[in-house]
mmCIF file of C-alpha atoms and ligand atoms in Angstrom:
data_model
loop_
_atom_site.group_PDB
_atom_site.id
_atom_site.type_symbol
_atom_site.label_atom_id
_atom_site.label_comp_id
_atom_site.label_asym_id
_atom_site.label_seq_id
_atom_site.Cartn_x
_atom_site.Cartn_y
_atom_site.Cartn_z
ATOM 1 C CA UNK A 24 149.132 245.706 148.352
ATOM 2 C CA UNK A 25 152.628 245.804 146.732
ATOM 3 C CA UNK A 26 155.609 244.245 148.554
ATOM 4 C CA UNK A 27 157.053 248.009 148.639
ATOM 5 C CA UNK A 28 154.733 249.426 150.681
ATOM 6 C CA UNK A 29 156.312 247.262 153.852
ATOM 7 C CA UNK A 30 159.822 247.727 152.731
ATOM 8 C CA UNK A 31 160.919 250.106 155.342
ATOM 9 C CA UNK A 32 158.219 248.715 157.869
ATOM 10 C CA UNK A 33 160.339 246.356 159.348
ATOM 11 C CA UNK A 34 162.853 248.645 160.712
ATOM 12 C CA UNK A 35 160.545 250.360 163.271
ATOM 13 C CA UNK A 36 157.742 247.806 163.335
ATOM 14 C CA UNK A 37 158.961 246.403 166.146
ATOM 15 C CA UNK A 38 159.670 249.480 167.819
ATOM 16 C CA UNK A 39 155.705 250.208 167.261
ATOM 17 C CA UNK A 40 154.461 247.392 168.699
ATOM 18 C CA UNK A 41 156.342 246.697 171.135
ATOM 19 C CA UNK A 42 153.256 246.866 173.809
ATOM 20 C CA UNK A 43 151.361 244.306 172.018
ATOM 21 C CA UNK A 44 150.793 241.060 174.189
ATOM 22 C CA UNK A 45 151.407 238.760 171.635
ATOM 23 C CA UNK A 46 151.664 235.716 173.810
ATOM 24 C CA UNK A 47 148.113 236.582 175.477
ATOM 25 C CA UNK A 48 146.697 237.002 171.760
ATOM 26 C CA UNK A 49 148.606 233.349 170.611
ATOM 27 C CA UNK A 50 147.189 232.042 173.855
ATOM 28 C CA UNK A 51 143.268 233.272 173.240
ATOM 29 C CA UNK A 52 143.647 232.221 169.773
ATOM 30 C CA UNK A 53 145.331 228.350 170.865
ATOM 31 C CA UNK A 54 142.107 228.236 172.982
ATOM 32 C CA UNK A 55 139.447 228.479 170.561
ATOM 33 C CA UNK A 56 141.296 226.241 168.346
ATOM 34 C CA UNK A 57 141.540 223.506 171.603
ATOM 35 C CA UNK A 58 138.010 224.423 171.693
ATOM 36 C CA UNK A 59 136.892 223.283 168.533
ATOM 37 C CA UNK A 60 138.929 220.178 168.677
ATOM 38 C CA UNK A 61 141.954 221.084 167.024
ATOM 39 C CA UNK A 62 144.684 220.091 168.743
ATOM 40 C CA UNK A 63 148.049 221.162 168.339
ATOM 41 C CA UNK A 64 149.401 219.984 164.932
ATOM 42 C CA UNK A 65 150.809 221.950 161.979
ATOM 43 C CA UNK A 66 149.769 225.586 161.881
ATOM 44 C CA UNK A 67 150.157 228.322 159.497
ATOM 45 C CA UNK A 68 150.373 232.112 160.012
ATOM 46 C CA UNK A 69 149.556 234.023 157.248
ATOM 47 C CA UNK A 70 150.803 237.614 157.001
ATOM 48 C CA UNK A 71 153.529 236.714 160.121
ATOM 49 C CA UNK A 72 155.132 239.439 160.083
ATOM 50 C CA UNK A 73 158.483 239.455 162.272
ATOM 51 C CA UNK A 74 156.954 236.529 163.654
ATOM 52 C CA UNK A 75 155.468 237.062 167.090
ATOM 53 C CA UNK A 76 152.639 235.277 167.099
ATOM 54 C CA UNK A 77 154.565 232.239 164.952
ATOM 55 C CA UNK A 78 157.028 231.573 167.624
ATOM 56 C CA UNK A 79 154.316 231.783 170.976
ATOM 57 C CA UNK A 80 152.590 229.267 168.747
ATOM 58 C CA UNK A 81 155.219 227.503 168.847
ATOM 59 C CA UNK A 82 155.766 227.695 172.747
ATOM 60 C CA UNK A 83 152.010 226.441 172.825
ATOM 61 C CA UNK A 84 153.451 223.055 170.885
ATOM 62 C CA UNK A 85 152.175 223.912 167.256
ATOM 63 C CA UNK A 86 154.767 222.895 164.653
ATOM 64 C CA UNK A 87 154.376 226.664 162.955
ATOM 65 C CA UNK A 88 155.083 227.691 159.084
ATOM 66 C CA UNK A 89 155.081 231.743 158.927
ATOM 67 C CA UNK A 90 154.272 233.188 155.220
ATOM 68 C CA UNK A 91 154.455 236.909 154.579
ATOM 69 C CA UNK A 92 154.363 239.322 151.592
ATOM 70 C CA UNK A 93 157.502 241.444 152.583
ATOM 71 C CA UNK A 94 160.810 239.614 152.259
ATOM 72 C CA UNK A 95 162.026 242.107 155.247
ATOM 73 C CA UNK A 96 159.766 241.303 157.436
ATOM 74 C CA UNK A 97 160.637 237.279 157.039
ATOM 75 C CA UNK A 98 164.474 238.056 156.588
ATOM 76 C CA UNK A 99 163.641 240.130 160.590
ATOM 77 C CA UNK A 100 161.615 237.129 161.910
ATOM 78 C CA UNK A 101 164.446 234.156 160.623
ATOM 79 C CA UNK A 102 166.375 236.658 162.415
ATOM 80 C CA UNK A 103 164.515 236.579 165.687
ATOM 81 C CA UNK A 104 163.563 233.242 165.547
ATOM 82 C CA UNK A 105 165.517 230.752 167.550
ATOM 83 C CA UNK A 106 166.634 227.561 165.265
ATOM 84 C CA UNK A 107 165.298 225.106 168.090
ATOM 85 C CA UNK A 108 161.916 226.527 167.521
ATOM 86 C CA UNK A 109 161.778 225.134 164.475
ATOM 87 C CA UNK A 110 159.546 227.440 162.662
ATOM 88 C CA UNK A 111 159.850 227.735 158.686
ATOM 89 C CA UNK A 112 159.241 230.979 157.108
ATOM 90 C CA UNK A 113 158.468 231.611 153.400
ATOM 91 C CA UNK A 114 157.673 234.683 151.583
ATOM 92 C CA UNK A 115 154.471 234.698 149.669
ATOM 93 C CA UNK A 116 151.169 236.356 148.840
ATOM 94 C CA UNK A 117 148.120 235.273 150.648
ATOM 95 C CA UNK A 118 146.322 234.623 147.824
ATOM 96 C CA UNK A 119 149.026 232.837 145.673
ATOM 97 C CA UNK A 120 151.419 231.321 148.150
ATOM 98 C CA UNK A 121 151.605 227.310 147.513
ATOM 99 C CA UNK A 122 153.386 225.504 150.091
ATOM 100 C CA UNK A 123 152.005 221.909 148.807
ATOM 101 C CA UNK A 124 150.301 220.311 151.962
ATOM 102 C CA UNK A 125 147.766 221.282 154.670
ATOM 103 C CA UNK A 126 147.455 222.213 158.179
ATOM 104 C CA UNK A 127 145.399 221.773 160.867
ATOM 105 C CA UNK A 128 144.657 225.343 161.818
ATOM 106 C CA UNK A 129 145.691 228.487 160.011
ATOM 107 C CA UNK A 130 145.837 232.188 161.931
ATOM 108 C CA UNK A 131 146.101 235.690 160.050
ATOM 109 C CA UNK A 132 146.234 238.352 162.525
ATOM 110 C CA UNK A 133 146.626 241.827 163.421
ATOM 111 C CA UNK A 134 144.607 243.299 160.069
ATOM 112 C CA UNK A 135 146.139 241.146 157.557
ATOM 113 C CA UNK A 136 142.711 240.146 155.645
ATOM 114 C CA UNK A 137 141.978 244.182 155.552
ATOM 115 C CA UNK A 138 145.135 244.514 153.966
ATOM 116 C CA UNK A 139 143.653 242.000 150.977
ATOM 117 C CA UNK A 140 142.350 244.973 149.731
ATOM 118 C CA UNK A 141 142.203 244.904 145.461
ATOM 119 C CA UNK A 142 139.096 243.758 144.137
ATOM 120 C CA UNK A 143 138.692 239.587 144.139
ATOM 121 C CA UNK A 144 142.133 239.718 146.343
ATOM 122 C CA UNK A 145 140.410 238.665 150.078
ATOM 123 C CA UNK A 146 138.305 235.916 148.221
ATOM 124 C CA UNK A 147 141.431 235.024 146.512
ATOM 125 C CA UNK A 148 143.134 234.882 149.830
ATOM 126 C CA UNK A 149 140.265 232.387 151.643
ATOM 127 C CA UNK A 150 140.285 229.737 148.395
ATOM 128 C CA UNK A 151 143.846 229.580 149.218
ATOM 129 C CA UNK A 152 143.860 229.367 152.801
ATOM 130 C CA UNK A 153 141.012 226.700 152.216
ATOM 131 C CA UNK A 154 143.745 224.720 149.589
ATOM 132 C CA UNK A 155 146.059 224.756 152.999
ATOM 133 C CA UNK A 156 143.729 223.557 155.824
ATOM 134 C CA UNK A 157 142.966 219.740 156.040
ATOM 135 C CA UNK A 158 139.028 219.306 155.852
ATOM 136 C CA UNK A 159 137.942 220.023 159.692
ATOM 137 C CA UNK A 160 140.564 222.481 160.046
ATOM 138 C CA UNK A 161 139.887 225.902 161.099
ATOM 139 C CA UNK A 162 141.154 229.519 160.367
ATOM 140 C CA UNK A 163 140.721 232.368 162.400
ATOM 141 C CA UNK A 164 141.624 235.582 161.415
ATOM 142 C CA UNK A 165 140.797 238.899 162.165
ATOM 143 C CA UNK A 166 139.416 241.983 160.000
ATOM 144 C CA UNK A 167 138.100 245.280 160.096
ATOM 145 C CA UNK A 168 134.643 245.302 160.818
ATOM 146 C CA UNK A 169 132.423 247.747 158.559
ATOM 147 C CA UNK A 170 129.558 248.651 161.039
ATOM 148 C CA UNK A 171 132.475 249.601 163.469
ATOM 149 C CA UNK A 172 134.471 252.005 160.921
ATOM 150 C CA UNK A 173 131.399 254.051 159.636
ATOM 151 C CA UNK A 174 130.390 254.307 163.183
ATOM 152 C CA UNK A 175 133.689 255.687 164.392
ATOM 153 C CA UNK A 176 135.816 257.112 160.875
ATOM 154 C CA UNK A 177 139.979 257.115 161.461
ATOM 155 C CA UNK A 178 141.277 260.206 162.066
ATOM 156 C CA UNK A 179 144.590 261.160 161.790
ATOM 157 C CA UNK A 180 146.849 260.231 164.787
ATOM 158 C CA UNK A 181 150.607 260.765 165.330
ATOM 159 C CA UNK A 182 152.646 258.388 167.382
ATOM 160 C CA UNK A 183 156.246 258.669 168.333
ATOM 161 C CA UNK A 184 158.302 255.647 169.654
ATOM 162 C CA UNK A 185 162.182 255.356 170.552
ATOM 163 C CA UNK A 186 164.474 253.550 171.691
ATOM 164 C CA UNK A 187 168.420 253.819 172.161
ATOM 165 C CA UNK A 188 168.744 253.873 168.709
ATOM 166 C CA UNK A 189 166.407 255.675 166.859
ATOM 167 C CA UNK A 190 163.301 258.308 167.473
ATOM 168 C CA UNK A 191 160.275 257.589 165.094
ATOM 169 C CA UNK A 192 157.520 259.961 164.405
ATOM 170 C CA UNK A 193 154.598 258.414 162.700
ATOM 171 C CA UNK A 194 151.573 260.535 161.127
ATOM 172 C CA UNK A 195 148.794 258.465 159.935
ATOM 173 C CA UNK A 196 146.346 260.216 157.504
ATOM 174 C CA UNK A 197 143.247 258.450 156.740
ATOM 175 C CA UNK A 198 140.788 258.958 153.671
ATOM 176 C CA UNK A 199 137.906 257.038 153.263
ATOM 177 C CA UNK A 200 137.050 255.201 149.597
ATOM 178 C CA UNK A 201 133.805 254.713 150.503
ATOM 179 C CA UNK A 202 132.860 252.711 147.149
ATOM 180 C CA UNK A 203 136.031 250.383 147.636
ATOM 181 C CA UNK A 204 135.225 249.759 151.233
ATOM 182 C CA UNK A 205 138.515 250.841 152.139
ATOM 183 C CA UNK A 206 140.756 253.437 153.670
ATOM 184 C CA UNK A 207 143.630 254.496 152.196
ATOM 185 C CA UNK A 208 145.316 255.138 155.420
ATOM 186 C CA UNK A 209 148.839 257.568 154.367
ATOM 187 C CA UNK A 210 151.887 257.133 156.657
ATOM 188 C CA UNK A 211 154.685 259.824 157.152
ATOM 189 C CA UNK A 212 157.368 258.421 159.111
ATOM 190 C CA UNK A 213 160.484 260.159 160.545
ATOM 191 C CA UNK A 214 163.162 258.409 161.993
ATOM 192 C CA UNK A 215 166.356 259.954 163.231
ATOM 193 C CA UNK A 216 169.587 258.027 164.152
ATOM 194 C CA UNK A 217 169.992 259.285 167.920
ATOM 195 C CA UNK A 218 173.749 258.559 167.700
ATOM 196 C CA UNK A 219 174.121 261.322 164.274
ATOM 197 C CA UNK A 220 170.865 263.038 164.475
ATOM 198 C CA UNK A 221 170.272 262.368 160.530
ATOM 199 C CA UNK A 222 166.473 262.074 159.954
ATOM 200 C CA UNK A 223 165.173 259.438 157.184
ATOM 201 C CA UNK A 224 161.457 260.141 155.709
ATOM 202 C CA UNK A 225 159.557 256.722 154.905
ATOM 203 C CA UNK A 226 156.341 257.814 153.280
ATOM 204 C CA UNK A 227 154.029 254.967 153.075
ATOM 205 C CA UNK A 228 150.117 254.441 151.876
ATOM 206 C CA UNK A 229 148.203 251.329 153.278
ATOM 207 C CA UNK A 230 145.351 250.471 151.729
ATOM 208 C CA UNK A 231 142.748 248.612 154.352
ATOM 209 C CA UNK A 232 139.557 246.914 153.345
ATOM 210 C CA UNK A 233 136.841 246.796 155.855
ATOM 211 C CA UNK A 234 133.657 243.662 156.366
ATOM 212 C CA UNK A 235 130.745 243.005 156.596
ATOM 213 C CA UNK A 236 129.786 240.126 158.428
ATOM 214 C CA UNK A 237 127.254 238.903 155.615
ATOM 215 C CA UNK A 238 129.664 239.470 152.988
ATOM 216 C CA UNK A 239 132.411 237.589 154.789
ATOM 217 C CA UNK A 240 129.740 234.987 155.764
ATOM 218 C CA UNK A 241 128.995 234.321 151.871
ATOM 219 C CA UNK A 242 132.717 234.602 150.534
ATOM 220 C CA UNK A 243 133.985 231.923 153.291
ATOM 221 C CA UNK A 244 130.987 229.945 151.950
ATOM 222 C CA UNK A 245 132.067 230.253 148.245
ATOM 223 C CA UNK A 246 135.722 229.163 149.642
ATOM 224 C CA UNK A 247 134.475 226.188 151.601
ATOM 225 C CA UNK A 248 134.364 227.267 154.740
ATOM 226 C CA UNK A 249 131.397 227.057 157.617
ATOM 227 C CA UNK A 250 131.226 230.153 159.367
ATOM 228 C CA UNK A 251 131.623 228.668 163.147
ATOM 229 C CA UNK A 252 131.961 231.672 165.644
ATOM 230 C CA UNK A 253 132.707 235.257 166.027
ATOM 231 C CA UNK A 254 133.990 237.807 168.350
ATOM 232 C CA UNK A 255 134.739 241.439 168.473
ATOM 233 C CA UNK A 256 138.493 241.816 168.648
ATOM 234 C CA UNK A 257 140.469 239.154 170.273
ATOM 235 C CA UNK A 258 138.213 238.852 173.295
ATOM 236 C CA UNK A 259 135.110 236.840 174.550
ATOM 237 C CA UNK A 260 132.275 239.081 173.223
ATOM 238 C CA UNK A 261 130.566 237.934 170.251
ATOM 239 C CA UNK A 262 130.493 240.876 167.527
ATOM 240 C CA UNK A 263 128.512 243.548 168.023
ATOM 241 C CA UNK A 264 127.819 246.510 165.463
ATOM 242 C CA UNK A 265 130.411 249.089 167.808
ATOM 243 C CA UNK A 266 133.282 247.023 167.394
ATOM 244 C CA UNK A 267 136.256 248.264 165.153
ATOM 245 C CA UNK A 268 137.715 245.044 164.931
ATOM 246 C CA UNK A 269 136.287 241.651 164.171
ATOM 247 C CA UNK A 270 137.765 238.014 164.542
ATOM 248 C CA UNK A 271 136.371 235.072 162.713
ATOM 249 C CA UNK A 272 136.543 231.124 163.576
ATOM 250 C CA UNK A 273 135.650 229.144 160.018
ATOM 251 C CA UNK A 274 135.880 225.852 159.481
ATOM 252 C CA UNK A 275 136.634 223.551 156.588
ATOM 253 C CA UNK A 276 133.911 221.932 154.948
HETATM 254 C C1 SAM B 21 150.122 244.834 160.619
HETATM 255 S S1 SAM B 21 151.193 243.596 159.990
HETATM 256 C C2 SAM B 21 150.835 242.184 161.034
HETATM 257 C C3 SAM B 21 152.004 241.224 161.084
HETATM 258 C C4 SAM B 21 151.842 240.080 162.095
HETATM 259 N N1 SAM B 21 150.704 239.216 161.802
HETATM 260 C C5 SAM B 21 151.733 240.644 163.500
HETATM 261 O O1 SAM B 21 150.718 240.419 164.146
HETATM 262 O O2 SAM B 21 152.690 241.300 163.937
HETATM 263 C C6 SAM B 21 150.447 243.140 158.474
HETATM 264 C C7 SAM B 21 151.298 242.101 157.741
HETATM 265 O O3 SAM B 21 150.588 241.662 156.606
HETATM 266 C C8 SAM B 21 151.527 241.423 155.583
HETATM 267 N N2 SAM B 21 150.797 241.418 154.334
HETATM 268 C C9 SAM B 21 150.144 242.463 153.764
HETATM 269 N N3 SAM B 21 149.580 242.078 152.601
HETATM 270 C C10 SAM B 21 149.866 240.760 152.468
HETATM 271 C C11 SAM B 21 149.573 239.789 151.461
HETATM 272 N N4 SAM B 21 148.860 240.111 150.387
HETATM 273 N N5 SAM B 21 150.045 238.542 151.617
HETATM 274 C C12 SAM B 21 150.776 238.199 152.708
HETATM 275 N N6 SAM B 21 151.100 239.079 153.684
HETATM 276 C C13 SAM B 21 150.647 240.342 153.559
HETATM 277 C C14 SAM B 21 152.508 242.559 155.727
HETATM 278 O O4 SAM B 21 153.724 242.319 155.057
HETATM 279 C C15 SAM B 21 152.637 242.632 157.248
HETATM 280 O O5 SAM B 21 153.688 241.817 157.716
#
């Protein structure tokens, strides 16, 4: 995706996801990492965001570098971002960012591998993550899972958030691309300053690849990866064929 797409994303993203447990997610995702013997170390987030997850990471004791596409989103999260937490953020493509050393455990969550959605890109993406783990490391991301979409197709939804400062009506418009694996999911967003009642359109198009397991299997083997453990969403089950969302532990050959 081009850096544009996000660049009025940051204003309301918050505002969207306001709900979202992030420190239950950091936590679920610290555990399988404890699990596999990975103790806390240096970790990278890839596709941070505003930073959420990068500074509950840090709560948990990782020493946390954040890397996103969208210079807004990492100018919100330096923002947000305490200096005692000690969290470095850098803007950068996931499949071209070079940062020059390794970690022990890399994260990419809340769809950031769908959004690797050009042809090669999400391969492009793992090689790269694989160039930043040290060899035992382990990445877990999450994705959307192919059986899951076709089962249950997007439809379009409408969401409205506010706060003291603005009102934000969101339509999302889906359309499959069937041969691309993707959907090319269109976003009209209104948001109106409460204080002056002026209204400011953001039309956006996200382009989201989905996975299948198999695939995802082979192109983490081609990056030097082992695929180690799945799960459907950020939650105990394994992955099973209903599932929407998928969530991947691979570790570093
Ligand atoms: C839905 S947001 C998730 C952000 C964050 N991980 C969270 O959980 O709040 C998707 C993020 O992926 C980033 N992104 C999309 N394509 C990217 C790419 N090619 N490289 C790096 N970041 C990307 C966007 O800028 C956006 O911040």
């Amino acid at each position: 995706m081009s850096a544009g797409s996000f660049s009025h994303y940051a204003r309301y993203y918050d505002l969207l996801y306001r709900d979202k447990d992030y420190a239950a997610e950091a936590r679920f995702v610290d555990g399988l990492l404890r699990a596999g013997g990975v103790a806390p170390g240096a970790l990278l987030d890839v596709g941070c965001g505003t930073g959420a997850h990068a500074r509950e990471f840090a709560a948990l004791g990782w020493k946390v570098t954040g890397v996103d596409l969208a210079g807004d989103m990492i100018a919100l999260a330096r923002l947000k971002t305490a200096a005692a937490a000690e969290i470095e953020f850098a803007t950068g493509a996931a499949a071209e960012f070079s940062l020059g050393r390794t970690f022990a455990a890399v994260v990419s969550l809340f769809h950031v591998m769908s959004y690797q959605a050009a042809p090669g890109e999400a391969e492009r993406a793992l090689a790269n993550v694989r160039r930043h783990l040290a060899t035992g490391g382990r990445f877990i991301f999450d994705f959307w899972h192919g059986p899951g979409v076709l089962a249950d197709p997007p439809v379009v939804r409408v969401r409205r958030v506010s706060d003291e400062r603005i009102r934000a009506t969101r339509i999302a418009e889906p359309r499959h691309q069937p041969d691309q694996r993707r959907i090319d999911v269109a976003y009209d967003v209104f948001i109106e300053d409460v204080a002056t009642g002026g209204i400011a359109q953001v039309r956006e198009v996200h382009q989201l690849r989905y996975f299948f397991l198999p695939e995802l299997e082979a192109a983490l083997a081609r990056a030097g990866f082992t695929l180690e453990a799945t799960r459907a969403d950020l939650s105990e089950q394994a992955l099973h064929e209903r599932a929407w969302y998928g969530l991947v532990v691979a570790r570093a050959k």
